[in-house]
Coordinates of C-alpha atoms in Angstrom, one line a residue:
Chain L
M1 CA 19.7 -29.5 -28.1
K2 CA 20.6 -32.9 -29.4
R3 CA 17.8 -33.1 -31.8
S4 CA 18.6 -29.7 -33.2
L5 CA 22.2 -30.8 -33.7
I6 CA 21.1 -33.8 -35.8
N7 CA 18.7 -31.5 -37.6
D8 CA 21.4 -29.0 -38.3
I9 CA 23.7 -31.6 -39.7
K10 CA 21.0 -33.1 -41.9
R11 CA 20.0 -29.6 -43.1
Q12 CA 23.6 -28.8 -44.1
K13 CA 24.7 -32.3 -45.2
Y14 CA 25.8 -31.0 -48.5
I15 CA 28.1 -28.5 -46.9
Y16 CA 29.7 -31.2 -44.7
L17 CA 29.9 -33.4 -47.8
M18 CA 31.8 -30.8 -49.7
I19 CA 34.3 -30.0 -46.9
F20 CA 34.8 -33.6 -46.1
I21 CA 37.5 -34.3 -48.7
P22 CA 39.4 -31.0 -48.1
L23 CA 39.4 -31.9 -44.4
V24 CA 40.8 -35.4 -45.2
F25 CA 43.5 -33.5 -47.1
Y26 CA 44.3 -31.5 -44.0
T27 CA 44.5 -34.6 -41.9
V28 CA 46.8 -36.4 -44.3
F29 CA 49.1 -33.6 -45.5
K30 CA 49.1 -31.3 -42.5
Y31 CA 48.4 -33.4 -39.4
I32 CA 50.4 -36.5 -40.2
P33 CA 53.5 -34.3 -40.6
L34 CA 52.6 -32.8 -37.2
W35 CA 52.6 -36.4 -35.8
N36 CA 55.8 -37.2 -37.7
A37 CA 57.5 -34.2 -36.0
Q38 CA 58.0 -36.3 -32.9
I39 CA 61.1 -37.6 -34.5
A40 CA 62.7 -34.4 -33.1
F41 CA 62.5 -36.3 -29.8
R42 CA 63.8 -39.6 -31.2
N43 CA 66.9 -41.0 -32.8
F44 CA 65.3 -41.6 -36.2
K45 CA 67.6 -43.4 -38.7
S46 CA 65.4 -44.2 -41.7
V47 CA 61.9 -44.4 -43.0
R48 CA 62.0 -48.2 -43.0
Y49 CA 62.4 -48.6 -39.3
G50 CA 59.4 -46.5 -38.6
I51 CA 59.0 -43.6 -36.2
L52 CA 57.7 -45.5 -33.2
N53 CA 60.6 -48.0 -33.4
S54 CA 63.2 -45.3 -33.1
P55 CA 64.6 -44.9 -29.6
F56 CA 63.2 -41.9 -27.6
V57 CA 66.0 -39.5 -26.7
G58 CA 64.1 -36.6 -25.1
L59 CA 65.5 -33.2 -25.8
D60 CA 68.9 -34.4 -26.9
N61 CA 68.4 -33.2 -30.5
F62 CA 67.3 -29.7 -29.3
K63 CA 70.3 -29.5 -27.0
E64 CA 72.7 -30.4 -29.8
F65 CA 71.1 -27.8 -32.1
V66 CA 71.1 -25.0 -29.5
T67 CA 74.5 -25.6 -28.1
S68 CA 76.3 -26.1 -31.5
Y69 CA 78.7 -23.6 -32.9
Y70 CA 76.6 -22.9 -35.9
F71 CA 73.4 -22.1 -33.9
W72 CA 74.1 -18.4 -33.4
N73 CA 75.4 -18.1 -37.0
L74 CA 72.1 -19.4 -38.3
I75 CA 70.1 -17.1 -36.1
R76 CA 72.2 -14.1 -37.1
N77 CA 71.9 -14.9 -40.8
T78 CA 68.2 -15.5 -40.6
L79 CA 67.6 -12.1 -38.8
M80 CA 70.1 -10.3 -41.0
Y81 CA 68.3 -11.3 -44.2
S82 CA 64.9 -10.7 -42.8
F83 CA 65.6 -7.2 -41.5
G84 CA 68.0 -6.4 -44.3
K85 CA 65.3 -7.1 -46.9
L86 CA 62.7 -5.2 -44.9
L87 CA 65.0 -2.1 -44.6
V88 CA 65.8 -2.1 -48.3
S89 CA 62.5 -3.3 -49.8
L90 CA 60.0 -1.2 -47.9
P91 CA 61.5 2.2 -48.7
A92 CA 62.1 1.0 -52.3
A93 CA 58.4 0.0 -52.6
I94 CA 57.2 3.3 -51.1
I95 CA 59.4 5.4 -53.4
L96 CA 58.2 3.3 -56.4
A97 CA 54.6 3.8 -55.4
L98 CA 55.0 7.6 -54.9
A99 CA 56.9 8.0 -58.2
I100 CA 54.2 6.0 -60.1
Y101 CA 51.5 8.1 -58.4
E102 CA 53.1 11.4 -59.0
C103 CA 54.2 10.8 -62.6
R104 CA 52.2 12.7 -65.2
R105 CA 53.7 11.0 -68.2
S106 CA 51.3 8.1 -68.7
V107 CA 53.5 6.1 -71.1
L108 CA 56.4 6.2 -68.6
R109 CA 54.1 5.4 -65.8
K110 CA 52.6 2.3 -67.5
L111 CA 56.0 1.1 -68.5
V112 CA 57.5 1.3 -65.0
Q113 CA 54.4 -0.2 -63.5
T114 CA 54.4 -3.2 -65.9
L115 CA 58.1 -3.8 -65.5
A116 CA 57.9 -3.5 -61.8
Y117 CA 55.3 -6.2 -61.2
L118 CA 56.8 -8.7 -63.7
P119 CA 59.8 -10.0 -61.7
H120 CA 57.5 -11.2 -58.9
F121 CA 56.3 -13.9 -61.3
L122 CA 59.7 -15.2 -62.2
S123 CA 61.2 -18.1 -60.2
W124 CA 64.4 -17.9 -58.3
V125 CA 66.0 -20.2 -60.8
I126 CA 65.3 -17.6 -63.5
M127 CA 66.5 -14.9 -61.2
Y128 CA 69.7 -16.8 -60.7
G129 CA 70.2 -16.9 -64.5
I130 CA 69.5 -13.1 -64.7
L131 CA 71.9 -12.5 -61.8
L132 CA 74.6 -14.5 -63.6
S133 CA 74.3 -12.3 -66.6
L134 CA 74.9 -9.3 -64.4
F135 CA 77.4 -10.6 -61.9
A136 CA 79.2 -13.6 -63.4
P137 CA 82.9 -13.5 -62.7
G138 CA 84.3 -13.9 -66.2
D139 CA 81.5 -12.3 -68.1
G140 CA 78.6 -10.0 -66.9
I141 CA 78.0 -6.3 -66.9
I142 CA 79.4 -5.4 -63.5
N143 CA 82.7 -7.2 -63.9
D144 CA 83.0 -5.9 -67.5
L145 CA 82.8 -2.4 -66.0
L146 CA 85.3 -3.3 -63.2
K147 CA 87.7 -4.6 -65.8
S148 CA 87.4 -1.5 -68.0
L149 CA 88.2 0.6 -64.9
G150 CA 91.3 -1.5 -64.5
K151 CA 90.1 -3.3 -61.4
K152 CA 90.1 -7.0 -60.6
P153 CA 86.8 -8.9 -61.3
I154 CA 84.9 -10.1 -58.3
D155 CA 82.8 -13.3 -58.1
F156 CA 79.9 -11.7 -56.3
L157 CA 78.1 -14.9 -55.8
T158 CA 80.9 -16.8 -54.0
N159 CA 82.3 -13.8 -52.1
S160 CA 81.2 -13.7 -48.5
T161 CA 81.3 -9.9 -48.3
T162 CA 79.2 -9.3 -51.4
F163 CA 76.8 -12.3 -51.1
P164 CA 74.5 -10.8 -48.4
W165 CA 74.1 -7.6 -50.4
L166 CA 73.3 -9.6 -53.5
V167 CA 70.6 -11.5 -51.6
I168 CA 69.1 -8.4 -50.1
F169 CA 69.1 -6.3 -53.3
S170 CA 68.0 -9.0 -55.7
D171 CA 65.0 -9.6 -53.4
A172 CA 64.2 -5.9 -53.4
W173 CA 64.5 -5.8 -57.2
K174 CA 62.2 -8.8 -57.6
E175 CA 59.5 -7.8 -55.0
M176 CA 59.5 -4.0 -54.8
G177 CA 56.8 -3.7 -57.5
W178 CA 54.6 -6.3 -55.9
S179 CA 55.0 -4.7 -52.4
A180 CA 54.2 -1.3 -54.0
I181 CA 50.7 -2.4 -55.1
I182 CA 49.2 -2.0 -51.6
F183 CA 50.7 1.5 -51.3
I184 CA 49.5 2.5 -54.8
A185 CA 46.0 1.3 -53.8
A186 CA 46.2 3.5 -50.7
L187 CA 47.3 6.5 -52.7
M188 CA 44.5 5.9 -55.2
G189 CA 42.0 6.1 -52.3
I190 CA 43.0 9.7 -51.4
D191 CA 40.1 12.1 -51.7
V192 CA 40.7 14.3 -54.7
A193 CA 39.1 17.2 -52.8
L194 CA 42.1 17.3 -50.5
F195 CA 44.4 18.1 -53.4
E196 CA 42.0 20.7 -54.8
A197 CA 41.7 22.4 -51.5
A198 CA 45.5 22.3 -51.1
M199 CA 46.0 23.9 -54.5
V200 CA 43.5 26.6 -53.8
E201 CA 45.4 27.4 -50.6
G202 CA 48.5 27.6 -52.6
A203 CA 50.3 24.5 -51.4
S204 CA 53.3 23.5 -53.4
S205 CA 53.8 19.9 -54.8
W206 CA 56.3 19.2 -51.9
Q207 CA 53.8 20.3 -49.4
R208 CA 51.1 18.2 -50.9
V209 CA 53.4 15.1 -50.7
R210 CA 54.4 16.0 -47.2
Y211 CA 50.9 16.7 -45.8
I212 CA 48.5 14.6 -47.9
T213 CA 50.3 11.8 -49.7
L214 CA 52.6 10.6 -47.0
P215 CA 50.0 10.6 -44.2
A216 CA 47.8 8.6 -46.5
I217 CA 50.2 5.7 -46.7
R218 CA 51.3 5.8 -43.1
P219 CA 48.6 3.4 -41.8
V220 CA 49.4 1.0 -44.6
V221 CA 53.1 1.0 -43.6
V222 CA 52.0 0.2 -40.1
I223 CA 49.9 -2.8 -41.3
V224 CA 52.8 -4.0 -43.5
L225 CA 55.3 -3.8 -40.6
L226 CA 52.9 -5.6 -38.2
L227 CA 52.3 -8.4 -40.7
K228 CA 56.0 -8.6 -41.3
I229 CA 56.6 -9.5 -37.6
G230 CA 54.9 -12.9 -38.3
T231 CA 57.3 -13.9 -41.0
I232 CA 60.7 -12.7 -39.5
M233 CA 61.9 -16.3 -39.3
D234 CA 61.3 -16.8 -43.1
A235 CA 64.3 -15.2 -44.6
G236 CA 63.8 -16.5 -48.1
F237 CA 64.6 -20.2 -48.5
N238 CA 64.0 -20.5 -52.2
Q239 CA 66.2 -17.6 -52.9
I240 CA 69.1 -18.4 -50.7
F241 CA 69.0 -22.1 -51.6
M242 CA 69.3 -21.2 -55.3
L243 CA 72.0 -18.6 -54.9
Y244 CA 74.3 -20.0 -52.3
S245 CA 77.3 -22.4 -52.6
P246 CA 79.7 -24.0 -50.1
A247 CA 82.0 -21.0 -50.3
V248 CA 79.4 -18.7 -48.7
Y249 CA 77.6 -21.1 -46.3
N250 CA 79.0 -19.1 -43.4
V251 CA 77.1 -16.0 -44.3
A252 CA 74.3 -17.6 -46.4
D253 CA 73.0 -20.4 -44.2
I254 CA 69.6 -19.7 -42.6
I255 CA 67.7 -22.2 -40.5
D256 CA 65.8 -23.6 -43.5
T257 CA 68.8 -24.2 -45.7
W258 CA 70.6 -25.8 -42.8
V259 CA 67.6 -28.1 -42.0
Y260 CA 67.6 -29.2 -45.6
R261 CA 71.3 -30.1 -45.7
Q262 CA 71.3 -31.8 -42.3
G263 CA 68.0 -33.7 -42.7
L264 CA 67.8 -34.7 -46.3
L265 CA 71.5 -34.7 -47.4
D266 CA 73.2 -35.9 -44.2
G267 CA 70.3 -38.0 -42.9
R268 CA 70.3 -36.4 -39.5
F269 CA 66.5 -36.4 -39.4
G270 CA 66.0 -36.0 -35.7
L271 CA 68.4 -33.0 -35.4
A272 CA 67.0 -31.3 -38.5
T273 CA 63.4 -31.8 -37.3
A274 CA 64.3 -30.3 -33.9
A275 CA 65.7 -27.3 -35.7
G276 CA 62.5 -27.1 -37.8
L277 CA 60.4 -27.3 -34.7
F278 CA 62.5 -24.7 -32.9
K279 CA 61.8 -22.3 -35.9
G280 CA 58.2 -23.4 -35.9
V281 CA 57.6 -22.5 -32.3
I282 CA 59.2 -19.1 -32.6
G283 CA 57.3 -18.5 -35.8
M284 CA 54.1 -19.3 -34.0
I285 CA 54.8 -16.9 -31.2
L286 CA 55.6 -14.2 -33.8
I287 CA 52.4 -14.8 -35.7
F288 CA 50.4 -14.5 -32.5
T289 CA 52.2 -11.3 -31.6
S290 CA 51.7 -9.9 -35.1
N291 CA 48.0 -10.8 -35.0
F292 CA 47.5 -9.4 -31.5
L293 CA 49.2 -6.1 -32.4
S294 CA 47.4 -5.6 -35.6
K295 CA 44.1 -6.4 -34.0
K296 CA 44.9 -3.7 -31.4
Y297 CA 46.3 -1.0 -33.6
T298 CA 44.5 -1.6 -36.9
D299 CA 41.3 -3.4 -37.7
N300 CA 43.0 -6.1 -39.6
S301 CA 43.7 -9.5 -38.3
L302 CA 44.3 -12.9 -39.7
F303 CA 42.1 -14.8 -37.3
Chain Z
M1 CA 44.4 8.2 -62.7
K2 CA 41.6 10.4 -61.7
R3 CA 43.5 12.8 -59.6
T4 CA 45.8 13.9 -62.3
K5 CA 43.0 15.2 -64.4
A6 CA 41.3 16.8 -61.4
T7 CA 44.4 18.7 -60.2
E8 CA 45.1 19.9 -63.7
S9 CA 41.6 21.3 -64.1
V10 CA 42.1 23.3 -60.9
S11 CA 45.7 24.4 -61.3
V12 CA 46.1 27.7 -63.1
K13 CA 49.8 27.8 -63.5
L14 CA 52.7 25.6 -62.4
T15 CA 55.1 27.4 -60.1
G16 CA 58.9 26.9 -60.4
A17 CA 58.9 24.5 -57.4
D18 CA 56.1 22.4 -58.9
R19 CA 58.0 22.1 -62.2
R20 CA 61.2 21.1 -60.3
F21 CA 59.1 18.5 -58.5
N22 CA 57.8 17.1 -61.7
I23 CA 61.3 16.9 -63.2
L24 CA 62.5 15.1 -60.1
V25 CA 59.6 12.6 -60.3
N26 CA 60.5 11.9 -64.0
I27 CA 64.1 11.5 -63.2
V28 CA 63.3 9.0 -60.5
M29 CA 60.9 7.2 -62.9
V30 CA 63.6 6.9 -65.6
F31 CA 66.1 5.7 -63.0
L32 CA 63.6 3.0 -61.9
L33 CA 62.9 2.1 -65.5
I34 CA 66.6 1.5 -66.1
I35 CA 67.1 -0.5 -62.9
L36 CA 64.1 -2.7 -63.8
A37 CA 64.8 -3.2 -67.5
L38 CA 68.5 -3.5 -67.6
P39 CA 68.8 -7.0 -66.0
L40 CA 66.0 -8.3 -68.2
W41 CA 67.6 -6.9 -71.3
S42 CA 71.1 -8.1 -70.4
T43 CA 69.7 -11.7 -70.3
I44 CA 67.7 -11.4 -73.5
A45 CA 70.6 -9.8 -75.4
L46 CA 72.9 -12.5 -74.1
S47 CA 70.7 -15.3 -75.5
F48 CA 70.9 -13.8 -79.0
R49 CA 74.6 -13.2 -78.9
P50 CA 76.3 -15.0 -81.8
S51 CA 79.4 -17.1 -81.2
T52 CA 81.4 -14.9 -83.5
F53 CA 80.8 -11.9 -81.3
I54 CA 83.9 -10.1 -79.9
G55 CA 83.6 -7.2 -77.5
T56 CA 82.5 -6.2 -74.1
Y57 CA 79.2 -7.1 -72.4
I58 CA 77.8 -3.7 -72.9
Q59 CA 78.5 -3.8 -76.6
G60 CA 76.8 -7.1 -76.7
M61 CA 73.7 -5.6 -75.2
A62 CA 73.6 -2.9 -77.9
L63 CA 73.9 -5.4 -80.7
P64 CA 71.3 -4.5 -83.4
P65 CA 68.6 -7.2 -84.1
W66 CA 69.9 -8.0 -87.6
K67 CA 73.1 -9.3 -86.0
W68 CA 71.3 -11.6 -83.6
S69 CA 71.8 -15.3 -83.7
F70 CA 69.0 -17.7 -83.0
A71 CA 71.4 -20.7 -82.6
A72 CA 70.8 -21.0 -78.8
Y73 CA 67.0 -21.3 -79.4
H74 CA 67.5 -23.8 -82.2
S75 CA 69.6 -26.1 -80.1
L76 CA 67.2 -25.8 -77.2
L77 CA 64.0 -26.4 -79.2
G78 CA 65.7 -29.3 -81.0
N79 CA 66.7 -30.9 -77.7
N80 CA 64.6 -33.7 -76.4
G81 CA 65.3 -33.1 -72.7
F82 CA 64.1 -29.5 -73.0
L83 CA 60.8 -30.6 -74.6
I84 CA 60.2 -33.3 -72.0
A85 CA 60.9 -30.9 -69.2
F86 CA 58.5 -28.3 -70.8
T87 CA 55.8 -31.0 -71.1
N88 CA 56.3 -32.0 -67.4
S89 CA 56.0 -28.5 -66.3
L90 CA 52.7 -28.0 -68.2
K91 CA 51.4 -31.3 -66.6
I92 CA 52.3 -30.1 -63.1
L93 CA 50.7 -26.7 -63.9
F94 CA 47.4 -27.9 -65.2
Q95 CA 46.9 -30.9 -62.9
G96 CA 48.0 -28.9 -60.0
V97 CA 45.7 -25.9 -60.6
F98 CA 42.8 -28.3 -61.3
F99 CA 43.2 -30.2 -58.0
A100 CA 44.0 -27.1 -56.0
L101 CA 40.8 -25.4 -57.1
L102 CA 38.8 -28.6 -56.7
L103 CA 39.8 -28.8 -53.1
T104 CA 40.1 -25.1 -52.2
I105 CA 36.7 -23.9 -53.5
P106 CA 34.4 -26.3 -51.6
L107 CA 36.3 -25.8 -48.3
A108 CA 36.3 -22.0 -48.7
Y109 CA 32.6 -22.0 -49.5
G110 CA 31.7 -24.4 -46.7
L111 CA 33.5 -22.3 -44.2
S112 CA 31.9 -19.1 -45.5
V113 CA 28.5 -20.4 -44.4
K114 CA 28.1 -18.6 -41.2
D115 CA 25.5 -20.9 -39.5
L116 CA 27.5 -24.1 -40.2
R117 CA 27.6 -26.1 -37.0
G118 CA 31.1 -26.5 -35.7
R119 CA 32.4 -23.9 -38.2
K120 CA 34.6 -22.3 -35.5
W121 CA 36.3 -25.6 -34.7
I122 CA 36.8 -26.5 -38.3
I123 CA 38.5 -23.1 -38.9
I124 CA 40.8 -23.7 -35.9
F125 CA 41.5 -27.2 -37.2
V126 CA 42.5 -25.7 -40.5
I127 CA 44.5 -22.8 -39.1
I128 CA 46.7 -24.7 -36.6
P129 CA 49.0 -26.3 -39.2
Y130 CA 49.2 -22.9 -40.9
I131 CA 50.4 -21.2 -37.8
F132 CA 52.6 -24.0 -36.6
N133 CA 55.0 -25.0 -39.4
V134 CA 56.9 -28.2 -38.6
G135 CA 59.4 -27.9 -41.4
L136 CA 60.7 -30.0 -44.1
V137 CA 61.6 -33.4 -42.7
P138 CA 58.2 -34.6 -41.4
I139 CA 56.6 -33.8 -44.7
Y140 CA 59.3 -35.6 -46.6
I141 CA 58.9 -38.7 -44.5
L142 CA 55.1 -38.6 -45.2
I143 CA 55.7 -38.4 -49.0
A144 CA 58.2 -41.2 -48.8
K145 CA 55.8 -43.4 -46.8
L146 CA 52.9 -42.7 -49.3
K147 CA 55.2 -43.9 -52.0
M148 CA 54.7 -40.6 -53.9
I149 CA 58.4 -40.2 -54.7
N150 CA 58.8 -40.0 -58.5
H151 CA 55.1 -39.1 -59.1
L152 CA 54.2 -35.7 -60.4
S153 CA 51.4 -35.6 -57.8
A154 CA 54.0 -35.3 -55.1
I155 CA 54.6 -31.8 -56.4
Y156 CA 51.1 -30.5 -56.3
L157 CA 48.9 -32.7 -54.0
P158 CA 50.6 -31.7 -50.7
L159 CA 50.2 -28.1 -51.7
A160 CA 46.7 -28.4 -53.1
I161 CA 45.2 -26.3 -50.4
G162 CA 47.1 -23.2 -49.4
T163 CA 45.4 -22.1 -46.2
Y164 CA 46.1 -18.4 -47.0
N165 CA 44.5 -18.7 -50.5
M166 CA 41.6 -20.6 -49.0
L167 CA 41.1 -17.8 -46.4
I168 CA 41.1 -15.1 -49.1
M169 CA 38.5 -17.0 -51.1
K170 CA 36.4 -17.6 -48.0
S171 CA 36.3 -13.9 -47.2
F172 CA 35.3 -13.2 -50.8
F173 CA 32.4 -15.8 -50.5
E174 CA 31.4 -14.1 -47.2
G175 CA 30.9 -10.9 -49.1
I176 CA 28.2 -12.5 -51.3
P177 CA 24.7 -11.6 -49.8
N178 CA 23.2 -14.5 -47.9
E179 CA 19.8 -13.7 -49.4
L180 CA 21.0 -15.3 -52.7
R181 CA 21.6 -18.6 -50.9
E182 CA 18.4 -18.5 -49.0
S183 CA 16.2 -17.7 -52.0
A184 CA 17.9 -20.5 -53.9
H185 CA 17.1 -22.9 -51.0
I186 CA 13.5 -21.8 -51.2
D187 CA 13.5 -22.5 -54.9
G188 CA 14.6 -26.1 -54.1
C189 CA 18.4 -25.9 -54.6
N190 CA 20.6 -27.9 -52.3
D191 CA 23.9 -26.4 -51.2
L192 CA 25.9 -28.2 -53.9
Q193 CA 23.6 -26.6 -56.5
V194 CA 23.9 -23.3 -54.8
L195 CA 27.7 -23.4 -55.1
V196 CA 27.8 -24.5 -58.7
R197 CA 24.9 -22.5 -60.1
I198 CA 24.9 -19.3 -58.1
I199 CA 28.2 -18.8 -56.2
L200 CA 30.7 -19.9 -58.8
P201 CA 29.3 -17.7 -61.6
L202 CA 29.6 -14.7 -59.3
S203 CA 33.1 -15.6 -58.2
K204 CA 35.0 -15.8 -61.5
A205 CA 37.4 -13.0 -60.6
I206 CA 38.5 -14.6 -57.3
I207 CA 38.7 -18.1 -58.8
M208 CA 41.0 -16.7 -61.6
T209 CA 43.1 -14.9 -59.0
I210 CA 43.5 -17.8 -56.7
G211 CA 44.0 -20.2 -59.7
L212 CA 46.7 -18.0 -60.9
Y213 CA 48.4 -17.8 -57.5
Y214 CA 48.5 -21.6 -57.5
G215 CA 49.6 -21.7 -61.2
V216 CA 52.6 -19.4 -60.7
A217 CA 53.6 -21.3 -57.6
F218 CA 53.5 -24.7 -59.4
W219 CA 55.2 -23.4 -62.5
N220 CA 58.0 -21.8 -60.6
D221 CA 58.6 -24.5 -58.0
Y222 CA 62.1 -26.1 -58.3
F223 CA 62.5 -27.2 -54.7
H224 CA 59.8 -29.8 -54.4
P225 CA 60.6 -31.4 -57.8
M226 CA 64.2 -31.5 -56.7
L227 CA 63.2 -33.3 -53.5
Y228 CA 60.6 -35.7 -54.9
L229 CA 61.5 -36.3 -58.6
N230 CA 64.8 -37.9 -59.4
K231 CA 64.2 -39.4 -62.8
D232 CA 65.2 -37.4 -65.9
M233 CA 62.0 -38.2 -67.6
L234 CA 60.0 -36.5 -64.8
R235 CA 62.0 -33.4 -64.2
P236 CA 60.2 -30.1 -65.0
L237 CA 61.6 -27.0 -66.5
P238 CA 63.0 -25.3 -63.4
I239 CA 65.1 -28.4 -62.5
L240 CA 66.5 -28.5 -66.1
L241 CA 67.2 -24.8 -66.0
R242 CA 68.9 -25.2 -62.7
N243 CA 71.1 -28.0 -64.0
I244 CA 72.0 -26.0 -67.1
L245 CA 72.8 -22.9 -65.0
L246 CA 74.9 -24.9 -62.5
A247 CA 76.5 -26.5 -65.5
A248 CA 75.7 -30.0 -64.3
G249 CA 73.4 -30.8 -67.2
M250 CA 75.5 -28.9 -69.7
N251 CA 77.0 -31.8 -71.7
E252 CA 73.9 -32.8 -73.7
F253 CA 73.4 -29.2 -74.7
V254 CA 77.0 -28.7 -75.7
E255 CA 76.7 -31.6 -78.0
A256 CA 73.4 -30.5 -79.4
S257 CA 74.8 -27.0 -79.9
A258 CA 77.7 -28.4 -81.9
F259 CA 75.3 -28.0 -84.9
G260 CA 73.9 -24.6 -83.9
E261 CA 77.3 -23.3 -82.7
A262 CA 75.8 -21.2 -79.9
P263 CA 78.1 -20.1 -77.0
I264 CA 77.3 -21.8 -73.7
E265 CA 76.4 -18.4 -72.1
A266 CA 73.8 -17.8 -74.9
I267 CA 72.3 -21.3 -74.2
K268 CA 72.0 -20.5 -70.5
A269 CA 70.4 -17.2 -71.2
A270 CA 68.1 -18.6 -73.8
S271 CA 66.9 -21.3 -71.4
V272 CA 66.3 -18.6 -68.8
F273 CA 64.2 -16.6 -71.3
M274 CA 62.3 -19.7 -72.6
S275 CA 61.3 -20.6 -69.0
A276 CA 60.1 -17.1 -68.4
I277 CA 58.1 -16.9 -71.6
P278 CA 54.9 -18.5 -70.4
M279 CA 54.8 -16.1 -67.5
I280 CA 55.6 -13.1 -69.7
V281 CA 52.9 -14.1 -72.2
A282 CA 50.3 -14.7 -69.6
Y283 CA 51.4 -11.6 -67.6
P284 CA 49.2 -8.9 -69.3
F285 CA 46.1 -11.1 -68.7
I286 CA 46.9 -11.9 -65.1
Q287 CA 48.1 -8.5 -64.1
K288 CA 44.7 -7.1 -63.3
Y289 CA 43.5 -10.2 -61.4
F290 CA 46.7 -10.3 -59.4
T291 CA 46.6 -6.8 -58.2
K292 CA 42.9 -7.3 -57.2
G293 CA 43.8 -10.4 -55.4
T294 CA 46.6 -8.9 -53.3
L295 CA 44.4 -6.1 -52.2
L296 CA 41.7 -8.5 -51.2
G297 CA 44.2 -10.5 -49.3
S298 CA 45.6 -7.5 -47.5
V299 CA 42.2 -6.1 -46.5
K300 CA 41.2 -9.3 -44.8
G301 CA 43.4 -12.3 -45.0

């Protein structure tokens, strides 16, 4: 056994050689942060003192986070954005995919398809600029319309009623084309013979959609939903961080944005790390759940 | 679309219900087209709006091209800060993609070799940090300790291997028949030569796809530059754009635009459009690779 181990390693020395540096990368950039995460259990003041010199405080940081008045607010917002986005984006993506698939006008189809994928590649900074052109308080299309209707202009980005809707719908606008790709692929995989048979039997277009097209994308919807379970805690940091402002912290703050402000702006490293770990543990449980369920109900799994 | 042709060859005559269905589909498509195009157009039109323009926003969007003003673009392109930021973004993009592929490809290939001893443990080693995300602060402390603050490498090095991208690439390599590798071994190639001479030429599509994933992520990243780069000379385009939009970095542009007399809104919109241009130009080329890549990822991540 031992000899064969040495032989194996010798035989594949070039493979070990080529994965060596990437594994060093993992050790430095993934495992040292894991080690650093112990500051969640310490009263860590600054990088200069070092981690091990900071006093150990047990679960104090976690207690402070969980019992604070903002805790439930953060959880509520995180879940609100996660589920809100899913509820809007998923039907939007399915409708887009169906429309693209059923459309007989090839120019219109190509145009919509191209425009639908494009926003996925734009950053949230660019998206913020685009949203300003639509929703800016003084200028911008929507307020222009409101004014022409004799109504008062609304600052959608700093109004705590409109802000969540803006977050959810701007995300749907940006990502619906991208999310539709997987549905379009499923539709393209439908056997043409099914449609031919349906036409011979005299099925109408509606019946074809109802009995052939929709059933074809149902398994994909299941996969997407199962994968989504794993990322419920990620409500869209880059987006919300770019769009929010102190006026809407109350409805905008998710765990990630709060961790940033506490940890890196206010210097409460221990508390922020505790919140990050809290999120990390829940995220891990969700990923395992998602993976377990998709292994059970579909053939897909991450690991 | 194959199906369209096939159904049309079979169908004899469209019934009234079928025709209504097609009309509905087209209405939905036109509606989607408007929803998708309007926000883009409103930004582009705003960037060309002359300072002499008086009227509503909608009228501004319908302004004919011969009345457009290029003042906003003149003042942006004549501005040193903008050019520096653009250069920094390009540096991050190219250096980032280079290092990302340099690290991701060998690991993905190594882990795709099924009979590699300890493969299972190495995969677990790689996946643990992917599943358990410790958040922002521990990584920030690491970057600060490594003295990488105010180095462009702080933006791309910590992100040089995306575990998800690596797993997609690994499952692609796993699909290449093992016989190729074995016969190359018999011909006297070692594994490095196998990777460079046999695997890589077969994997252009996946390398393009993953390279583009990395490229888009690096080009669009504003958060890490905001964390790690706090010198003006180092800031990339998204940071500059963010400052312009949040009006913090507006002064230098207002001065510059004194020559070009472009309205501030036009400068904001022009800088949005200019930051998006590289993505829009590259988009037709990357579209096919991207769609392929997502499907690959969704079938087996």
